[in-house]
CSV table of C-alpha atoms in Angstrom, one decimal:
chain,number,residue,atom,x,y,z
P,1,VAL,CA,0.0,0.0,0.0
P,2,ILE,CA,1.5,3.5,-0.9
P,3,VAL,CA,0.6,6.8,0.2
P,4,SER,CA,2.2,10.0,-1.4
P,5,PHE,CA,1.6,13.9,-1.3
P,6,SER,CA,3.0,16.2,-4.1
P,7,GLY,CA,3.6,19.0,-1.5
P,8,ASN,CA,2.5,22.8,-1.7
P,9,GLU,CA,3.7,26.1,-0.8
P,10,ASN,CA,3.5,25.3,2.8
P,11,TYR,CA,4.5,21.4,2.8
P,12,THR,CA,6.9,19.3,1.2
P,13,SER,CA,5.8,16.2,-0.7
P,14,PHE,CA,6.3,12.7,0.6
P,15,ILE,CA,5.7,9.0,0.0
P,16,ASN,CA,5.0,6.2,2.6
P,17,SER,CA,4.2,2.7,2.0
P,18,THR,CA,3.2,-0.6,3.8
P,19,SER,CA,1.9,-4.1,2.9
P,20,PHE,CA,-0.6,-6.8,4.2
P,21,GLU,CA,-1.0,-10.7,3.3
P,22,VAL,CA,-4.3,-12.1,2.0
P,23,LEU,CA,-4.2,-15.9,3.1
P,24,ARG,CA,-6.0,-18.7,0.9
P,25,ASN,CA,-9.4,-20.0,2.4
P,26,SER,CA,-9.5,-23.6,3.7
P,27,THR,CA,-12.1,-26.1,2.5
P,28,ASN,CA,-13.0,-29.5,3.5
P,29,SER,CA,-15.7,-32.2,2.5
P,30,SER,CA,-18.1,-34.5,4.1
P,31,ILE,CA,-18.1,-38.3,3.3
P,32,VAL,CA,-21.2,-40.4,3.2
P,33,VAL,CA,-21.6,-44.2,2.5
P,34,VAL,CA,-24.8,-45.4,1.5
P,35,PRO,CA,-26.1,-48.1,2.5
P,36,SER,CA,-24.3,-48.4,5.9
P,37,GLY,CA,-24.7,-51.9,6.1
P,38,VAL,CA,-23.4,-53.9,2.9
P,39,ASN,CA,-22.6,-57.4,1.9
P,40,ILE,CA,-19.8,-58.4,-0.4
P,41,GLY,CA,-20.7,-58.2,-4.0
P,42,GLU,CA,-23.3,-55.3,-3.5
P,43,ASN,CA,-22.8,-51.7,-4.7
P,44,VAL,CA,-22.4,-48.7,-2.3
P,45,THR,CA,-22.8,-45.0,-3.1
P,46,ILE,CA,-20.1,-42.8,-1.7
P,47,PHE,CA,-20.8,-39.0,-1.9
P,48,GLY,CA,-20.0,-35.7,-0.2
P,49,GLN,CA,-20.4,-31.9,-0.1
P,50,LEU,CA,-17.3,-29.3,-0.3
P,51,ASP,CA,-17.7,-26.5,2.4
P,52,ASN,CA,-16.0,-23.9,-0.2
P,53,PHE,CA,-15.9,-25.0,-3.6
P,54,THR,CA,-15.6,-21.9,-5.9
P,55,GLY,CA,-13.1,-22.9,-8.5
P,56,ILE,CA,-12.6,-26.5,-7.5
P,57,ALA,CA,-13.3,-28.8,-10.4
P,58,GLY,CA,-12.6,-32.1,-8.7
P,59,VAL,CA,-11.5,-34.1,-5.8
P,60,ASN,CA,-9.5,-37.3,-5.4
P,61,VAL,CA,-11.4,-40.2,-3.8
P,62,THR,CA,-9.5,-43.2,-2.6
P,63,VAL,CA,-11.4,-46.4,-1.7
P,64,ASP,CA,-9.6,-49.6,-0.4
P,65,GLY,CA,-6.2,-48.0,-1.8
P,66,ILE,CA,-7.3,-47.2,-5.3
P,67,THR,CA,-7.7,-43.5,-6.1
P,68,GLN,CA,-9.8,-42.1,-8.8
P,69,SER,CA,-10.6,-38.6,-9.8
P,70,VAL,CA,-14.2,-37.5,-9.1
P,71,SER,CA,-15.8,-34.3,-10.7
P,72,VAL,CA,-17.4,-31.7,-8.3
P,73,ASN,CA,-20.7,-30.5,-9.6
P,74,GLY,CA,-21.9,-26.9,-9.5
P,75,THR,CA,-23.1,-27.0,-5.9
P,76,GLY,CA,-19.9,-28.4,-4.7
P,77,GLY,CA,-21.2,-32.1,-4.5
P,78,TRP,CA,-19.6,-35.1,-5.6
P,79,ASN,CA,-20.3,-38.9,-5.8
P,80,LEU,CA,-19.4,-42.4,-7.1
P,81,THR,CA,-20.5,-46.0,-7.1
P,82,TYR,CA,-18.4,-48.6,-5.7
P,83,LEU,CA,-18.8,-52.6,-6.0
P,84,THR,CA,-17.5,-54.4,-2.8
P,85,ASN,CA,-15.2,-57.3,-3.7
P,86,ARG,CA,-13.9,-58.2,-0.3
P,87,THR,CA,-15.2,-58.4,3.3
P,88,GLY,CA,-13.9,-56.3,6.2
P,89,ILE,CA,-13.2,-52.6,6.8
P,90,ILE,CA,-12.9,-50.6,3.7
P,91,ALA,CA,-11.1,-47.2,4.2
P,92,VAL,CA,-12.3,-44.0,2.2
P,93,ALA,CA,-10.3,-40.9,1.8
P,94,VAL,CA,-11.3,-37.7,0.0
P,95,SER,CA,-8.6,-35.2,-0.8
P,96,TYR,CA,-7.8,-31.9,-2.6
P,97,ASN,CA,-4.3,-30.9,-3.3
P,98,GLY,CA,-4.7,-27.3,-3.2
P,99,ASP,CA,-3.4,-24.8,-5.7
P,100,PHE,CA,-0.5,-22.3,-5.2
P,101,ASP,CA,-1.9,-19.5,-7.2
P,102,GLY,CA,-5.6,-20.5,-6.1
P,103,ASN,CA,-7.8,-19.7,-3.3
P,104,TYR,CA,-7.8,-22.9,-1.3
P,105,ILE,CA,-5.4,-25.0,0.6
P,106,SER,CA,-5.3,-28.6,0.5
P,107,PHE,CA,-7.1,-31.2,2.8
P,108,THR,CA,-7.9,-34.7,3.3
P,109,ASN,CA,-10.8,-36.4,5.0
P,110,THR,CA,-11.3,-40.0,5.8
P,111,THR,CA,-13.8,-42.4,6.8
P,112,SER,CA,-14.5,-46.3,6.5
P,113,PHE,CA,-17.3,-48.9,6.2
P,114,ASN,CA,-17.6,-52.5,6.9
P,115,VAL,CA,-18.3,-55.2,4.3
P,116,LEU,CA,-20.0,-58.2,5.7
P,117,LYS,CA,-19.8,-61.8,4.3
P,118,ASN,CA,-23.0,-63.1,2.5
P,119,ASN,CA,-25.1,-65.5,4.2
P,120,THR,CA,-25.3,-69.0,2.5
P,121,ASN,CA,-27.4,-72.1,2.5
P,122,SER,CA,-28.0,-75.3,0.5
P,123,SER,CA,-31.2,-77.1,-0.5
P,124,ILE,CA,-31.4,-80.8,0.2
P,125,VAL,CA,-33.1,-83.0,-2.3
P,126,VAL,CA,-33.5,-86.9,-1.9
P,127,SER,CA,-34.8,-89.0,-4.8
P,128,GLY,CA,-34.7,-92.7,-5.8
P,129,ASP,CA,-35.8,-96.0,-4.4
P,130,PHE,CA,-36.8,-95.5,-0.7
P,131,LYS,CA,-36.2,-99.1,0.1
P,132,VAL,CA,-33.3,-100.9,1.9
P,133,GLY,CA,-30.7,-101.6,-0.7
P,134,GLY,CA,-32.0,-99.2,-3.2
P,135,ASN,CA,-30.1,-96.3,-4.9
P,136,LEU,CA,-30.9,-92.9,-3.5
P,137,THR,CA,-29.6,-89.7,-5.0
P,138,ILE,CA,-28.8,-86.9,-2.3
P,139,GLY,CA,-28.0,-83.6,-3.5
P,140,GLY,CA,-28.7,-79.7,-3.5
P,141,VAL,CA,-27.5,-76.4,-4.6
P,142,LEU,CA,-25.3,-74.0,-2.6
P,143,ALA,CA,-26.0,-70.3,-3.0
P,144,ASP,CA,-26.0,-67.1,-1.1
P,145,ASP,CA,-28.9,-64.9,-0.1
P,146,ASP,CA,-29.2,-63.3,-3.3
P,147,GLY,CA,-29.3,-66.5,-5.2
P,148,ASN,CA,-25.7,-66.4,-6.7
P,149,PHE,CA,-24.3,-69.8,-6.9
P,150,ILE,CA,-21.2,-70.9,-5.0
P,151,GLY,CA,-19.0,-73.2,-7.0
P,152,ASN,CA,-15.9,-75.3,-6.3
P,153,VAL,CA,-16.3,-75.5,-2.5
P,154,SER,CA,-16.5,-78.8,-0.4
P,155,VAL,CA,-19.6,-79.3,1.7
P,156,ALA,CA,-19.7,-82.0,4.3
P,157,VAL,CA,-22.9,-84.3,4.4
P,158,PHE,CA,-23.5,-86.4,7.4
P,159,ILE,CA,-25.9,-89.4,7.1
P,160,GLY,CA,-26.4,-92.7,9.1
P,161,GLY,CA,-23.0,-92.1,10.9
P,162,GLU,CA,-21.0,-91.4,7.9
P,163,VAL,CA,-19.5,-88.3,6.4
P,164,PHE,CA,-19.4,-87.7,2.7
P,165,ASN,CA,-17.3,-84.6,1.4
P,166,VAL,CA,-18.8,-83.4,-1.9
P,167,THR,CA,-17.5,-80.6,-4.2
P,168,THR,CA,-19.9,-78.1,-5.8
P,169,ASP,CA,-19.8,-77.6,-9.5
P,170,ARG,CA,-19.9,-74.3,-11.3
P,171,VAL,CA,-23.5,-73.7,-10.5
P,172,GLY,CA,-23.2,-74.8,-6.9
P,173,ALA,CA,-24.7,-78.2,-7.3
P,174,TRP,CA,-23.5,-81.2,-5.4
P,175,SER,CA,-24.8,-84.8,-5.2
P,176,PHE,CA,-23.8,-88.5,-4.6
P,177,VAL,CA,-25.5,-91.9,-4.5
P,178,TYR,CA,-26.4,-93.4,-1.2
P,179,ILE,CA,-27.5,-97.0,-0.4
P,180,PRO,CA,-29.3,-97.5,2.8
P,181,VAL,CA,-28.7,-100.6,4.6
P,182,HIS,CA,-31.6,-100.6,7.0
P,183,TYR,CA,-35.3,-99.3,7.2
P,184,GLY,CA,-36.4,-96.4,9.2
P,185,GLU,CA,-35.9,-92.5,9.3
P,186,PHE,CA,-32.8,-91.1,8.1
P,187,PHE,CA,-31.4,-87.6,9.0
P,188,VAL,CA,-29.3,-85.7,6.5
P,189,LEU,CA,-27.1,-82.7,7.7
P,190,VAL,CA,-25.2,-80.5,5.3
P,191,ASN,CA,-22.5,-78.2,6.7
P,192,TRP,CA,-20.2,-75.6,5.1
P,193,ALA,CA,-17.6,-73.7,7.3
P,194,GLY,CA,-17.7,-70.6,4.9
P,195,ASP,CA,-14.7,-68.7,3.6
P,196,ASP,CA,-13.4,-65.1,3.5
P,197,ASN,CA,-16.5,-64.0,1.6
P,198,PHE,CA,-19.2,-66.2,2.9
P,199,THR,CA,-20.5,-67.3,6.1
P,200,GLY,CA,-20.9,-71.0,6.9
P,201,PHE,CA,-24.4,-72.8,7.2
P,202,VAL,CA,-25.9,-76.0,8.6
P,203,ASN,CA,-28.9,-77.4,7.1
P,204,SER,CA,-31.0,-80.4,7.7
P,205,SER,CA,-33.5,-82.8,6.4
P,206,SER,CA,-34.8,-86.4,6.9
P,207,PHE,CA,-36.4,-89.3,4.7
P,208,ASN,CA,-37.8,-92.7,5.4
P,209,VAL,CA,-36.7,-96.1,4.1
P,210,THR,CA,-39.0,-98.8,4.1
P,211,LYS,CA,-38.3,-102.7,4.2
P,212,LEU,CA,-37.8,-104.6,1.1
P,213,ALA,CA,-40.1,-107.4,0.1
P,214,SER,CA,-38.5,-111.0,0.2
P,215,ASN,CA,-39.3,-114.4,-1.1
P,216,SER,CA,-37.7,-117.8,-1.7
P,217,SER,CA,-37.5,-120.2,-4.7
P,218,ILE,CA,-38.4,-123.8,-3.9
P,219,VAL,CA,-36.6,-126.4,-6.0
P,220,ILE,CA,-37.9,-130.0,-5.7
P,221,PRO,CA,-36.3,-133.0,-7.9
P,222,GLY,CA,-38.8,-134.7,-10.1
P,223,ASN,CA,-39.8,-138.3,-9.8
P,224,VAL,CA,-39.9,-138.7,-6.1
P,225,LYS,CA,-40.0,-142.1,-4.6
P,226,VAL,CA,-40.8,-143.6,-1.3
P,227,ASN,CA,-37.8,-144.2,1.0
P,228,GLU,CA,-35.6,-142.4,-1.6
P,229,THR,CA,-33.6,-139.4,-0.1
P,230,ILE,CA,-34.2,-136.2,-2.2
P,231,VAL,CA,-32.7,-132.5,-1.6
P,232,ILE,CA,-35.1,-129.7,-1.5
P,233,SER,CA,-33.5,-126.3,-1.8
P,234,GLY,CA,-34.1,-122.8,-2.7
P,235,VAL,CA,-32.6,-119.2,-2.5
P,236,VAL,CA,-34.0,-116.4,-0.5
P,237,PHE,CA,-33.9,-113.0,-2.4
P,238,ASP,CA,-35.4,-109.6,-2.1
P,239,LYS,CA,-37.3,-107.5,-4.6
P,240,ASN,CA,-34.1,-106.4,-6.4
P,241,LYS,CA,-32.9,-109.8,-6.8
P,242,GLY,CA,-30.4,-109.4,-4.0
P,243,SER,CA,-29.6,-112.6,-2.0
P,244,LEU,CA,-30.5,-112.5,1.8
P,245,GLY,CA,-27.5,-114.4,3.5
P,246,ASN,CA,-27.3,-115.7,7.1
P,247,ILE,CA,-31.1,-115.4,7.9
P,248,GLN,CA,-33.3,-117.9,9.8
P,249,ILE,CA,-36.0,-119.6,7.8
P,250,THR,CA,-38.4,-122.4,8.7
P,251,VAL,CA,-39.0,-125.1,6.1
P,252,THR,CA,-42.1,-127.4,6.8
P,253,VAL,CA,-42.3,-130.6,4.8
P,254,ASP,CA,-45.4,-132.7,5.4
P,255,GLY,CA,-46.1,-131.0,8.6
P,256,LYS,CA,-42.7,-131.3,10.0
P,257,ASN,CA,-40.7,-128.1,10.8
P,258,TYR,CA,-36.9,-127.7,9.9
P,259,HIS,CA,-35.2,-124.6,11.0
P,260,LEU,CA,-32.3,-123.6,8.5
P,261,THR,CA,-29.8,-120.7,8.1
P,262,THR,CA,-29.1,-119.6,4.6
P,263,ASP,CA,-25.6,-119.2,3.5
P,264,SER,CA,-23.8,-116.0,2.4
P,265,SER,CA,-25.6,-116.3,-1.1
P,266,GLY,CA,-29.0,-116.7,0.4
P,267,PHE,CA,-29.0,-120.6,-0.5
P,268,TRP,CA,-30.6,-123.2,1.7
P,269,SER,CA,-31.1,-126.9,1.3
P,270,LEU,CA,-32.7,-130.0,3.2
P,271,LYS,CA,-32.4,-133.6,2.9
P,272,TYR,CA,-35.8,-135.4,3.1
P,273,LYS,CA,-36.8,-139.0,2.8
P,274,PRO,CA,-40.4,-139.4,2.0
P,275,THR,CA,-42.1,-142.4,4.0
P,276,HIS,CA,-45.4,-142.4,2.0
P,277,THR,CA,-46.9,-141.9,-1.3
P,278,GLY,CA,-49.1,-139.1,-2.5
P,279,LYS,CA,-49.2,-135.4,-2.5
P,280,THR,CA,-46.6,-133.8,0.1
P,281,SER,CA,-46.7,-130.0,0.8
P,282,VAL,CA,-43.5,-127.8,1.3
P,283,LYS,CA,-43.8,-124.5,3.0
P,284,VAL,CA,-41.0,-121.8,3.5
P,285,VAL,CA,-41.4,-119.2,6.2
P,286,PHE,CA,-39.4,-116.0,6.9
P,287,ASN,CA,-40.5,-113.9,9.7
P,288,GLY,CA,-38.7,-110.7,8.4
P,289,ASN,CA,-36.1,-108.7,10.2
P,290,SER,CA,-35.1,-104.9,10.5
P,291,ASP,CA,-34.4,-104.6,6.7
P,292,TYR,CA,-36.9,-107.2,5.1
P,293,PHE,CA,-40.5,-108.2,5.2
P,294,GLY,CA,-41.2,-111.7,5.8
P,295,PHE,CA,-42.9,-114.1,3.5
P,296,ILE,CA,-44.6,-117.4,3.0
P,297,ASN,CA,-44.1,-119.6,0.0
P,298,SER,CA,-45.5,-122.9,-0.6
P,299,SER,CA,-45.0,-125.7,-3.1
P,300,SER,CA,-45.8,-129.5,-3.3
P,301,PHE,CA,-44.7,-132.8,-4.9
P,302,ASN,CA,-46.0,-136.2,-5.5
P,303,VAL,CA,-44.4,-139.4,-4.0
P,304,SER,CA,-44.8,-142.5,-6.0
P,305,LEU,CA,-43.7,-146.2,-5.7
P,306,ASN,CA,-40.5,-147.4,-7.2
P,307,LYS,CA,-41.9,-150.1,-9.2
P,308,THR,CA,-42.6,-151.6,-12.7
P,309,ASN,CA,-45.7,-150.7,-14.4
P,310,ILE,CA,-45.8,-152.4,-17.9
P,311,LYS,CA,-49.1,-151.8,-19.9
P,312,LEU,CA,-50.5,-153.0,-23.2
P,313,GLN,CA,-50.6,-149.7,-24.6
P,314,ALA,CA,-51.5,-150.0,-28.4
P,315,VAL,CA,-53.3,-152.8,-30.3
P,316,SER,CA,-53.3,-152.8,-34.2
P,317,LYS,CA,-55.5,-155.5,-35.7
P,318,THR,CA,-56.2,-156.0,-39.4
P,319,ILE,CA,-58.8,-158.5,-40.8
P,320,LEU,CA,-58.3,-159.3,-44.5
P,321,SER,CA,-60.7,-161.4,-46.6
P,322,LEU,CA,-59.7,-162.3,-50.0
P,323,GLY,CA,-61.6,-163.3,-53.0
P,324,SER,CA,-60.2,-166.5,-53.1
P,325,GLY,CA,-61.7,-167.4,-49.7
P,326,LYS,CA,-58.7,-166.8,-47.7
P,327,LYS,CA,-58.9,-165.0,-44.5
P,328,LEU,CA,-56.0,-163.4,-42.7
P,329,ALA,CA,-55.7,-161.4,-39.4
P,330,ARG,CA,-52.6,-159.4,-38.6
P,331,PHE,CA,-52.0,-158.4,-35.0
P,332,LYS,CA,-49.5,-155.8,-33.6
P,333,TYR,CA,-49.1,-155.2,-29.7
P,334,SER,CA,-47.1,-152.5,-28.1
P,335,PHE,CA,-45.9,-152.6,-24.6
P,336,LYS,CA,-44.8,-149.8,-22.6
P,337,ASN,CA,-43.4,-149.5,-18.9
P,338,PHE,CA,-44.9,-146.5,-17.1
P,339,GLY,CA,-43.1,-147.3,-13.9
P,340,ASP,CA,-39.6,-146.0,-13.1
P,341,LYS,CA,-38.0,-149.5,-12.6
P,342,VAL,CA,-36.8,-152.0,-15.2
P,343,GLY,CA,-38.9,-155.1,-15.3
P,344,SER,CA,-40.7,-157.9,-17.0
P,345,LYS,CA,-44.1,-159.2,-17.5
P,346,THR,CA,-45.9,-162.1,-19.2
P,347,TYR,CA,-49.0,-162.0,-21.4
P,348,LYS,CA,-51.0,-164.7,-23.0
P,349,PHE,CA,-52.8,-164.7,-26.2
P,350,LYS,CA,-55.3,-167.5,-27.3
P,351,ILE,CA,-55.1,-168.4,-30.9
P,352,ASN,CA,-58.3,-169.4,-32.5
P,353,SER,CA,-58.3,-173.1,-33.4
P,354,ARG,CA,-59.6,-172.2,-37.0
P,355,TYR,CA,-56.4,-170.3,-37.6
P,356,SER,CA,-52.8,-171.1,-37.9
P,357,LEU,CA,-49.9,-168.9,-36.5
P,358,LYS,CA,-47.3,-167.5,-38.6
P,359,THR,CA,-43.8,-166.9,-37.3
P,360,PRO,CA,-44.1,-163.5,-35.1
P,361,LYS,CA,-41.7,-160.6,-35.3
P,362,THR,CA,-40.5,-159.0,-32.3
P,363,THR,CA,-38.2,-156.3,-30.8
P,364,LYS,CA,-35.2,-157.4,-29.0
P,365,ASN,CA,-37.1,-157.0,-25.4
P,366,ILE,CA,-39.8,-159.5,-26.5
P,367,LYS,CA,-39.5,-163.2,-26.2
P,368,TYR,CA,-42.4,-165.7,-27.0
P,369,SER,CA,-43.3,-169.3,-27.2
P,370,TYR,CA,-46.2,-171.2,-28.7
P,371,ASN,CA,-48.0,-174.2,-27.5
P,372,LYS,CA,-49.6,-175.9,-30.4
P,373,LYS,CA,-51.5,-178.1,-28.2
P,374,THR,CA,-53.0,-175.3,-26.0
P,375,ARG,CA,-52.7,-172.8,-28.8
P,376,ILE,CA,-51.6,-170.4,-26.2
P,377,LEU,CA,-49.0,-167.6,-27.6
P,378,LYS,CA,-46.8,-166.7,-24.4
P,379,VAL,CA,-45.2,-163.3,-24.7
P,380,VAL,CA,-42.7,-162.2,-22.3
P,381,VAL,CA,-41.9,-158.5,-22.1
P,382,LYS,CA,-38.3,-158.8,-20.8
P,383,ASN,CA,-36.1,-156.1,-18.9
P,384,LEU,CA,-38.3,-153.2,-20.3
P,385,GLY,CA,-37.2,-149.9,-19.2
P,386,SER,CA,-38.3,-146.5,-20.7
P,387,GLY,CA,-38.6,-148.0,-24.3
P,388,VAL,CA,-41.3,-149.8,-26.1
P,389,GLY,CA,-41.7,-153.5,-26.8
P,390,VAL,CA,-43.6,-154.8,-29.9
P,391,ILE,CA,-44.6,-158.1,-31.2
P,392,SER,CA,-46.5,-158.6,-34.5
P,393,TYR,CA,-47.9,-161.7,-36.1
P,394,ILE,CA,-50.2,-163.0,-38.6
P,395,ILE,CA,-52.8,-165.9,-38.4
P,396,LYS,CA,-54.3,-167.5,-41.4
P,397,ARG,CA,-57.7,-169.2,-41.6
P,398,ASN,CA,-57.2,-173.0,-42.2
P,399,LYS,CA,-60.3,-173.4,-44.4
P,400,PRO,CA,-61.6,-171.0,-47.0
P,401,VAL,CA,-64.4,-168.7,-46.1
P,402,TYR,CA,-66.5,-166.8,-48.5
P,403,ASN,CA,-68.5,-164.3,-46.5
P,404,GLY,CA,-67.3,-160.6,-46.8
P,405,ARG,CA,-64.8,-161.4,-49.6
P,406,ASN,CA,-62.4,-158.7,-50.6
P,407,ILE,CA,-63.0,-156.8,-47.4
P,408,ARG,CA,-60.3,-155.4,-45.2
P,409,VAL,CA,-61.0,-154.1,-41.6
P,410,SER,CA,-58.1,-152.4,-39.8
P,411,ARG,CA,-58.4,-151.2,-36.3
P,412,TYR,CA,-56.0,-149.2,-34.1
P,413,THR,CA,-56.5,-148.8,-30.4
P,414,TYR,CA,-54.4,-146.6,-27.9
P,415,THR,CA,-54.9,-146.4,-24.3
P,416,ASN,CA,-53.4,-143.6,-22.4
P,417,TYR,CA,-51.7,-144.9,-19.1
P,418,HIS,CA,-49.9,-141.7,-18.5
P,419,PRO,CA,-50.7,-139.8,-15.2
P,420,ARG,CA,-51.5,-136.8,-17.4
P,421,SER,CA,-53.7,-135.9,-20.4
P,422,VAL,CA,-51.8,-136.5,-23.8
P,423,PHE,CA,-52.0,-135.6,-27.3
P,424,LYS,CA,-52.0,-138.7,-29.6
P,425,ALA,CA,-51.8,-138.5,-33.5
P,426,TYR,CA,-51.7,-141.8,-35.6
P,427,SER,CA,-52.7,-143.1,-38.9
P,428,VAL,CA,-54.4,-146.2,-40.3
P,429,LYS,CA,-53.7,-147.1,-43.9
P,430,ALA,CA,-55.6,-149.3,-46.5
P,431,LEU,CA,-54.1,-151.1,-49.3
P,432,LYS,CA,-53.4,-149.5,-52.6
P,433,SER,CA,-55.6,-152.1,-54.2
P,434,HIS,CA,-58.5,-151.2,-51.9
P,435,LYS,CA,-61.0,-148.3,-51.6
P,436,ILE,CA,-61.9,-146.9,-48.1
P,437,THR,CA,-65.7,-147.6,-47.7
P,438,LYS,CA,-66.3,-146.6,-44.0
P,439,ILE,CA,-64.6,-145.0,-41.1
P,440,LYS,CA,-65.3,-145.2,-37.4
P,441,VAL,CA,-63.7,-143.3,-34.5
P,442,THR,CA,-64.4,-143.0,-30.9
P,443,LYS,CA,-66.0,-139.7,-29.8
P,444,ASN,CA,-62.9,-138.1,-28.4
P,445,THR,CA,-61.0,-138.5,-31.8
P,446,SER,CA,-61.3,-136.3,-35.1
P,447,TYR,CA,-59.9,-137.7,-38.4
P,448,LYS,CA,-59.0,-136.6,-41.9
P,449,LYS,CA,-59.2,-138.9,-45.1
P,450,LYS,CA,-56.1,-138.5,-47.4
P,451,GLY,CA,-55.9,-141.1,-50.1
P,452,ILE,CA,-55.6,-144.6,-48.7
P,453,ALA,CA,-54.7,-143.2,-45.2
P,454,VAL,CA,-57.0,-142.0,-42.4
P,455,TYR,CA,-55.0,-139.5,-40.1
P,456,SER,CA,-56.5,-139.5,-36.5
P,457,VAL,CA,-55.9,-137.1,-33.6
P,458,ALA,CA,-57.1,-137.4,-30.0
P,459,LYS,CA,-56.9,-134.1,-28.0
P,460,ASN,CA,-56.6,-134.2,-24.3
P,461,LEU,CA,-56.7,-138.0,-23.9
P,462,LYS,CA,-57.2,-138.4,-20.1
P,463,THR,CA,-55.6,-141.1,-18.1
P,464,ASN,CA,-57.0,-144.5,-19.0
P,465,GLN,CA,-59.0,-143.2,-21.8
P,466,LYS,CA,-58.8,-144.9,-25.2
P,467,THR,CA,-58.9,-143.7,-28.8
P,468,GLN,CA,-59.8,-146.0,-31.6
P,469,THR,CA,-59.9,-145.8,-35.4
P,470,ILE,CA,-61.7,-148.5,-37.5
P,471,VAL,CA,-61.2,-148.3,-41.4
P,472,TYR,CA,-63.2,-150.4,-43.8
P,473,SER,CA,-61.9,-150.9,-47.2
P,474,LYS,CA,-62.9,-153.0,-50.3
P,475,LYS,CA,-60.8,-154.1,-53.2
P,476,LYS,CA,-61.2,-152.2,-56.3
P,477,THR,CA,-62.9,-153.9,-59.1
């Protein structure tokens, strides 16, 4: 500051001077973080207001060590959005460096906010066959409160006294296969300890497993005889065809109980000697246990005598009257053993005195003798097993007879001695020189004529029931 006077006639002039200093103004800024409570992965808005702002274009904002320049608006306000990427205390600083030729000195203001871990949880889903030994899939999805999946972390699953450590995939999913070994209620607990960004959790659920159905096969040998030891056996299995080893069962044969234990493969067996013939019942009982329902299974078998049972099963007889007055009769007898023991049996056939016997033809298990005096043909079926014995012979009339000349009568008779119904098909043929004139069959027999042959069928021929076909034919003229 300079003060001067130029002087006049009374005073001389002068100049005097002094000075003063004008200091720069101070300024500051508030800092506000919204929202005040934030979880990792969420955005916060950081803003403030300058006290004195004229001429200030921007401020520096440092968040968690990273500085960025933020513009100041016309009212002295500023703001920015920040995405949290870690948990813990986050420091915020707002600073202005000042300007040497400007109006404001520098300042720095600080605050902080806390970023919390996200809460987490996992669903628990159980699906599959809820039976003992069935395959169950236990799984879920791990996510935070905002539904964001948490991948590549290990969760612990506790079930039935066991712990299964399962790693989530990229979408937070985890699963494993579990096979329950007993029935009842199973509790599932899923636990994760959390990490730097997420809190841990414990979630639980439960499911029920029911018992499996079970049963046993019963194997009985065929052709059971009195006083011959047989082995009755079976395998105990469940619904899934798994064997039930080392369990107690009761096998009842003909009213007598036998207590057995299956082996490791579920197999059981019993030696039994029947003492009488007829139908014998077998029953297998399992009372069940903690894992399997019980069952009762039944069967039966027939006991027969061990003996020979030779029967004359089929008879073929053809009577032929020739124009010359000759008359022939051809017989064929078939024998079968319906027992289960090799044996022999003797048959006797009376030859009419008006006929002469021609040499018979036999299979090797047939022996015969003929007494011309008594006219008895003795046929011995010898050591016949499961095969068939056959004898055939012709008798010729001693004196000519002219009634019914050129007529041929063929009769075939079959008797079913089997203990079951059978299907029997057979044929009766005429000579090429003859023409069939008449056919007779039993009621249970159907037939079809084709050329010089008649084809007969007896369906469902019952035990001791016969089928017979008679074919009449006459010599062509």
